[in-house]
Short mmCIF file of C-alpha atoms and ligand atoms in Angstrom, two decimals:
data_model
loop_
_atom_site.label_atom_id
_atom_site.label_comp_id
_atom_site.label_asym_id
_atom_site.label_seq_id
_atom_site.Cartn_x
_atom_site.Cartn_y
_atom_site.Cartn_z
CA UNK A 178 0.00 0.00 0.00
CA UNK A 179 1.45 3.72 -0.68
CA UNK A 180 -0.26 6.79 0.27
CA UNK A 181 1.12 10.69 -1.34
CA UNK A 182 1.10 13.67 0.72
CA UNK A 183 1.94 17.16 0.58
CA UNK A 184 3.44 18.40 4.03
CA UNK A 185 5.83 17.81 6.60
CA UNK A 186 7.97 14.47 7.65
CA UNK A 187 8.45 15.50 11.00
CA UNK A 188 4.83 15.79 11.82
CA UNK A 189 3.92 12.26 10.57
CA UNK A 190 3.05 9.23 12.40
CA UNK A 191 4.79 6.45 11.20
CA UNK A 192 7.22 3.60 12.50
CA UNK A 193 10.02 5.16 9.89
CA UNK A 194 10.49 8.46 8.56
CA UNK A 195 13.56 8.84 6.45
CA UNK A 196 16.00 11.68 6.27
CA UNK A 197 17.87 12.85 3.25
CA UNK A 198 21.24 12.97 5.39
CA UNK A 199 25.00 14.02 4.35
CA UNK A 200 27.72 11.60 4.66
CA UNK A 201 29.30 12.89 7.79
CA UNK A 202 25.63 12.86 9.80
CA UNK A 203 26.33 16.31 10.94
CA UNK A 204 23.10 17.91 10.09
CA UNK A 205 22.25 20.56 7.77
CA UNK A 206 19.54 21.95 5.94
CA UNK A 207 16.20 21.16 3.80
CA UNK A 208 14.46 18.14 5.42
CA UNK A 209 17.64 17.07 7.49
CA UNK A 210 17.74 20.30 9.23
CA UNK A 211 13.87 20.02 9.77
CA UNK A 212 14.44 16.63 10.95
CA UNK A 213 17.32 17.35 13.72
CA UNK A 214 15.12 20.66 14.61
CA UNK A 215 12.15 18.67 15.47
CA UNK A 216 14.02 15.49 17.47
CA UNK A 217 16.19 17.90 19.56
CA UNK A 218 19.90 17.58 20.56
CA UNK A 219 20.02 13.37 21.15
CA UNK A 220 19.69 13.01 17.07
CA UNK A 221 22.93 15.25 16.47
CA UNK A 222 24.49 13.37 19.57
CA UNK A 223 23.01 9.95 18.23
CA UNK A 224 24.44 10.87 14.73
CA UNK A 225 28.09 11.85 15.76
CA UNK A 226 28.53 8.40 17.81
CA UNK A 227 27.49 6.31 13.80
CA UNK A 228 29.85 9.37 12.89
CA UNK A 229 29.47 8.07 8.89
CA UNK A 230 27.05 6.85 6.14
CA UNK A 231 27.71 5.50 2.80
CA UNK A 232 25.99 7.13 -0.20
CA UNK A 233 23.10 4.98 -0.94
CA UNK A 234 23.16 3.39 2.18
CA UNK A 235 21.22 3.67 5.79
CA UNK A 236 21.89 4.09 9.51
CA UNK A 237 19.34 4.18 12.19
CA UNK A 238 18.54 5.88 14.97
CA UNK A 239 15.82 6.19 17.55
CA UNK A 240 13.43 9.11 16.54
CA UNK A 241 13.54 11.63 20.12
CA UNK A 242 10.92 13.85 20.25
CA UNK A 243 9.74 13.08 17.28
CA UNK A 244 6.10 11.19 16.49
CA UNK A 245 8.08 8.28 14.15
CA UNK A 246 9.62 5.71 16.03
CA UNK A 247 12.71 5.17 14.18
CA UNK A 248 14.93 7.94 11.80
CA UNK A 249 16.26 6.25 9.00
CA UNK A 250 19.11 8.10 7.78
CA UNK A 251 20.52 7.79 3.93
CA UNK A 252 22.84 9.58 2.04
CA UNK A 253 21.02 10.57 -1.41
CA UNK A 254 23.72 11.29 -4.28
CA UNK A 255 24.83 14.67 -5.51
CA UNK A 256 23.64 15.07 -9.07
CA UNK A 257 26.73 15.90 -11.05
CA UNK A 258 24.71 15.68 -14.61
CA UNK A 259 23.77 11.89 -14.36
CA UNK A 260 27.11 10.31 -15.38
CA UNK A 261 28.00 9.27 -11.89
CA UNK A 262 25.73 6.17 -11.09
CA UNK A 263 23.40 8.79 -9.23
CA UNK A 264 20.71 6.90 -10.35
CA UNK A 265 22.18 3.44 -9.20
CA UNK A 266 23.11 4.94 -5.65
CA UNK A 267 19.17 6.90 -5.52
CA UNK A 268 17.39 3.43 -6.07
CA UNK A 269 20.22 2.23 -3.62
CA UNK A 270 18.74 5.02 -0.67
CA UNK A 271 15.24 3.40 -1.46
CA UNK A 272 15.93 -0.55 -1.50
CA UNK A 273 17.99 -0.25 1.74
CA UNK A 274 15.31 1.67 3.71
CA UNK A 275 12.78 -0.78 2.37
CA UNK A 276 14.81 -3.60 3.14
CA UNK A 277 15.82 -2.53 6.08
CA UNK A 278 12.26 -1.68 7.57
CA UNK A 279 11.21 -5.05 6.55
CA UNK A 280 14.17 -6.57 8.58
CA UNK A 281 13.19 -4.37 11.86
CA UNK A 282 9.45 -5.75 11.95
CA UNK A 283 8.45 -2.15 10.88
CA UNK A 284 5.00 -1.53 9.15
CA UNK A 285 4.92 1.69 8.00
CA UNK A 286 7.73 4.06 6.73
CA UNK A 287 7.64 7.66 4.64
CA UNK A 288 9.80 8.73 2.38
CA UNK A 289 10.66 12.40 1.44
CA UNK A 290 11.97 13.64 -2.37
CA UNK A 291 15.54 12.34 -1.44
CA UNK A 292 18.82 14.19 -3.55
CA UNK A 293 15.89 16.88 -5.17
CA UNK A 294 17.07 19.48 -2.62
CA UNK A 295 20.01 20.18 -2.05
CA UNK A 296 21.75 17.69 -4.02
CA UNK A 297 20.02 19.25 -7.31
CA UNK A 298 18.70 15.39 -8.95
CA UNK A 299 16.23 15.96 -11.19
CA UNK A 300 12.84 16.24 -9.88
CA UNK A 301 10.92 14.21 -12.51
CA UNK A 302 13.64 11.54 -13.13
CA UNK A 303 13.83 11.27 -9.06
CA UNK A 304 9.96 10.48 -8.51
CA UNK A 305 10.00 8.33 -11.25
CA UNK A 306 12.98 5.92 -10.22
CA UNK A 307 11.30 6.03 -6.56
CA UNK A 308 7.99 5.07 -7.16
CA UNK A 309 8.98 2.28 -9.74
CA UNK A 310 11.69 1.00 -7.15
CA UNK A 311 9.26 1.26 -4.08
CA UNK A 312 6.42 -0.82 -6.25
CA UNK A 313 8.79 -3.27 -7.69
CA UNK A 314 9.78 -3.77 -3.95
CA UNK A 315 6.83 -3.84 -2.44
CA UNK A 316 5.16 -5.93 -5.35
CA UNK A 317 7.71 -8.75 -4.37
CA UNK A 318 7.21 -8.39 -0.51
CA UNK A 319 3.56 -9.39 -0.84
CA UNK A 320 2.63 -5.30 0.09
CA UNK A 321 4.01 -5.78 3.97
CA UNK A 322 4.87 -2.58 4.48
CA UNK A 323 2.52 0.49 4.06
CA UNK A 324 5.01 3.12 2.36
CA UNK A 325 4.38 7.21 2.32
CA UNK A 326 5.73 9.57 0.26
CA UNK A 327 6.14 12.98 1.99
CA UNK A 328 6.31 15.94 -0.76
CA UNK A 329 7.61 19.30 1.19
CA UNK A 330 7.79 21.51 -2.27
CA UNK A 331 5.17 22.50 -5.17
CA UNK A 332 6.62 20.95 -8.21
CA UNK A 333 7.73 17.34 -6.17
CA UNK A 334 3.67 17.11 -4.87
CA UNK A 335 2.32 17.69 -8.59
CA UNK A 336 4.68 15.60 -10.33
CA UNK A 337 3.82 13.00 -7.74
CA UNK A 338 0.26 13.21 -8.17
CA UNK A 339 0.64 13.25 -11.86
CA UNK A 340 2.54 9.58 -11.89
CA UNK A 341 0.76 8.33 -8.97
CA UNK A 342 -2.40 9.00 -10.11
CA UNK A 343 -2.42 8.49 -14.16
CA UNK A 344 0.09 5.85 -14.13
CA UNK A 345 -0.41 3.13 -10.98
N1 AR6 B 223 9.50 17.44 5.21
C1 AR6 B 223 9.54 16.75 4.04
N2 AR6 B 223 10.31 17.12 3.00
C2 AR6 B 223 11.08 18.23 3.15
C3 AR6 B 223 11.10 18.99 4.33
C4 AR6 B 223 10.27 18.55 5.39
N3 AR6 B 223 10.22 19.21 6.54
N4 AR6 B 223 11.96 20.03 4.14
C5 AR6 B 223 12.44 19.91 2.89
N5 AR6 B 223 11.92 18.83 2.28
P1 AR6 B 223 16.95 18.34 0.81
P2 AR6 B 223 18.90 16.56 -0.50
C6 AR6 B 223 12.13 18.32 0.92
O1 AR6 B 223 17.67 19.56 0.33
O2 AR6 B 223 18.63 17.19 -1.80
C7 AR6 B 223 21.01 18.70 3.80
O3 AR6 B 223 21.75 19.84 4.12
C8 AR6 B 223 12.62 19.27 -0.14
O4 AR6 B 223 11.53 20.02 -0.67
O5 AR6 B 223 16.44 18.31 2.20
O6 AR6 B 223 18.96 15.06 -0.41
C9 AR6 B 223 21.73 17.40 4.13
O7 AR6 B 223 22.52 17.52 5.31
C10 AR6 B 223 13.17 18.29 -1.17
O8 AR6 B 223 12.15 17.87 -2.04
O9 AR6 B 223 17.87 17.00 0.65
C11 AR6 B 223 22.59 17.19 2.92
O10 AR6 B 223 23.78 17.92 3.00
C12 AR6 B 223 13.61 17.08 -0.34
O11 AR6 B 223 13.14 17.34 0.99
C13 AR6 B 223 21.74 17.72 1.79
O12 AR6 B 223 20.83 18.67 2.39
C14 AR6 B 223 15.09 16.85 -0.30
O13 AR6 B 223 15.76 18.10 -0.21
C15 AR6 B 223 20.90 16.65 1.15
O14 AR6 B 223 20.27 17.18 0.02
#
């Protein structure tokens, strides 16, 4: 099951909210900043004792003050003009949270517009390779886990509806 909606991550009541981290954990802006804002000062301190995540890959910690129960931190890549394997390491930020969630008895888990920030990916080519990577996924785990996407910005929530709703 997948549900869209237009707001904020740090507001939503789920077992797993993911954050579009940095490599180093050390916080920063968009919906990382948002994310460290809302928890309070045991994220950061949570964060600096994993110290490090891979691009593509995920960490976890415990979610503070935050409604989720868990933070699920990846490392989206930094578009450098789609020569780099961003896509590869994107679908990579997606199949390890899903797999990952699966592996922790979660049951629900929302996603924000990972690397379209900051990071500058491509809005459209971004919500396309998540949704087909989150159906494939969820198509061959029998629909276990009930998977949100959170769009913050205009364009991300209309290009979302559009596929969401005209394609699936
Ligand atoms: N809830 C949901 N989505 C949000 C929120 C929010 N509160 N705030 C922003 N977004 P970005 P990136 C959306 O820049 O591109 C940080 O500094 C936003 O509209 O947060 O992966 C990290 O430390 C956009 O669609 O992440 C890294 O250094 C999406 O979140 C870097 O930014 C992702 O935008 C990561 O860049």
């Amino acid at each position: 099951m997948r549900k869209l909606i237009k707001g904020d991550i740090t507001k939503i009541h789920v077992d797993v909210i993911v954050n579009a981290a940095n490599n180093m954990l050390s916080g920063g802006g968009g919906v990382d900043g948002a994310i460290h804002n809302a928890a309070g000062n045991e994220l950061m301190e949570a964060c600096k004792k994993i110290g490090f995540c891979k691009t593509g890959e995920v960490v976890v910690t415990d979610a503070y003050q935050l409604p989720a129960k868990y933070v699920f931190h990846t490392v989206g890549p930094v578009w450098e003009g789609g020569s780099e394997n961003e896509k590869e390491q994107l679908k990579n930020c997606y199949i390890n949270a899903l797999t990952l969630a699966m592996e922790m008895g979660c049951k629900s888990i929302s996603f924000p517009n990972i690397s379209t920030g900051i990071y500058g990916f491509p809005k459209l080519a971004a919500a396309e390779l998540a949704i087909d990577t989150i159906l494939e996924f969820l198509k061959n785990h029998d629909d276990a886990l009930d998977v949100q996407f959170v769009c913050f910005d205009d364009l991300n929530y209309a290009i979302y509806q559009e596929i969401c709703y005209s394609k699936h």
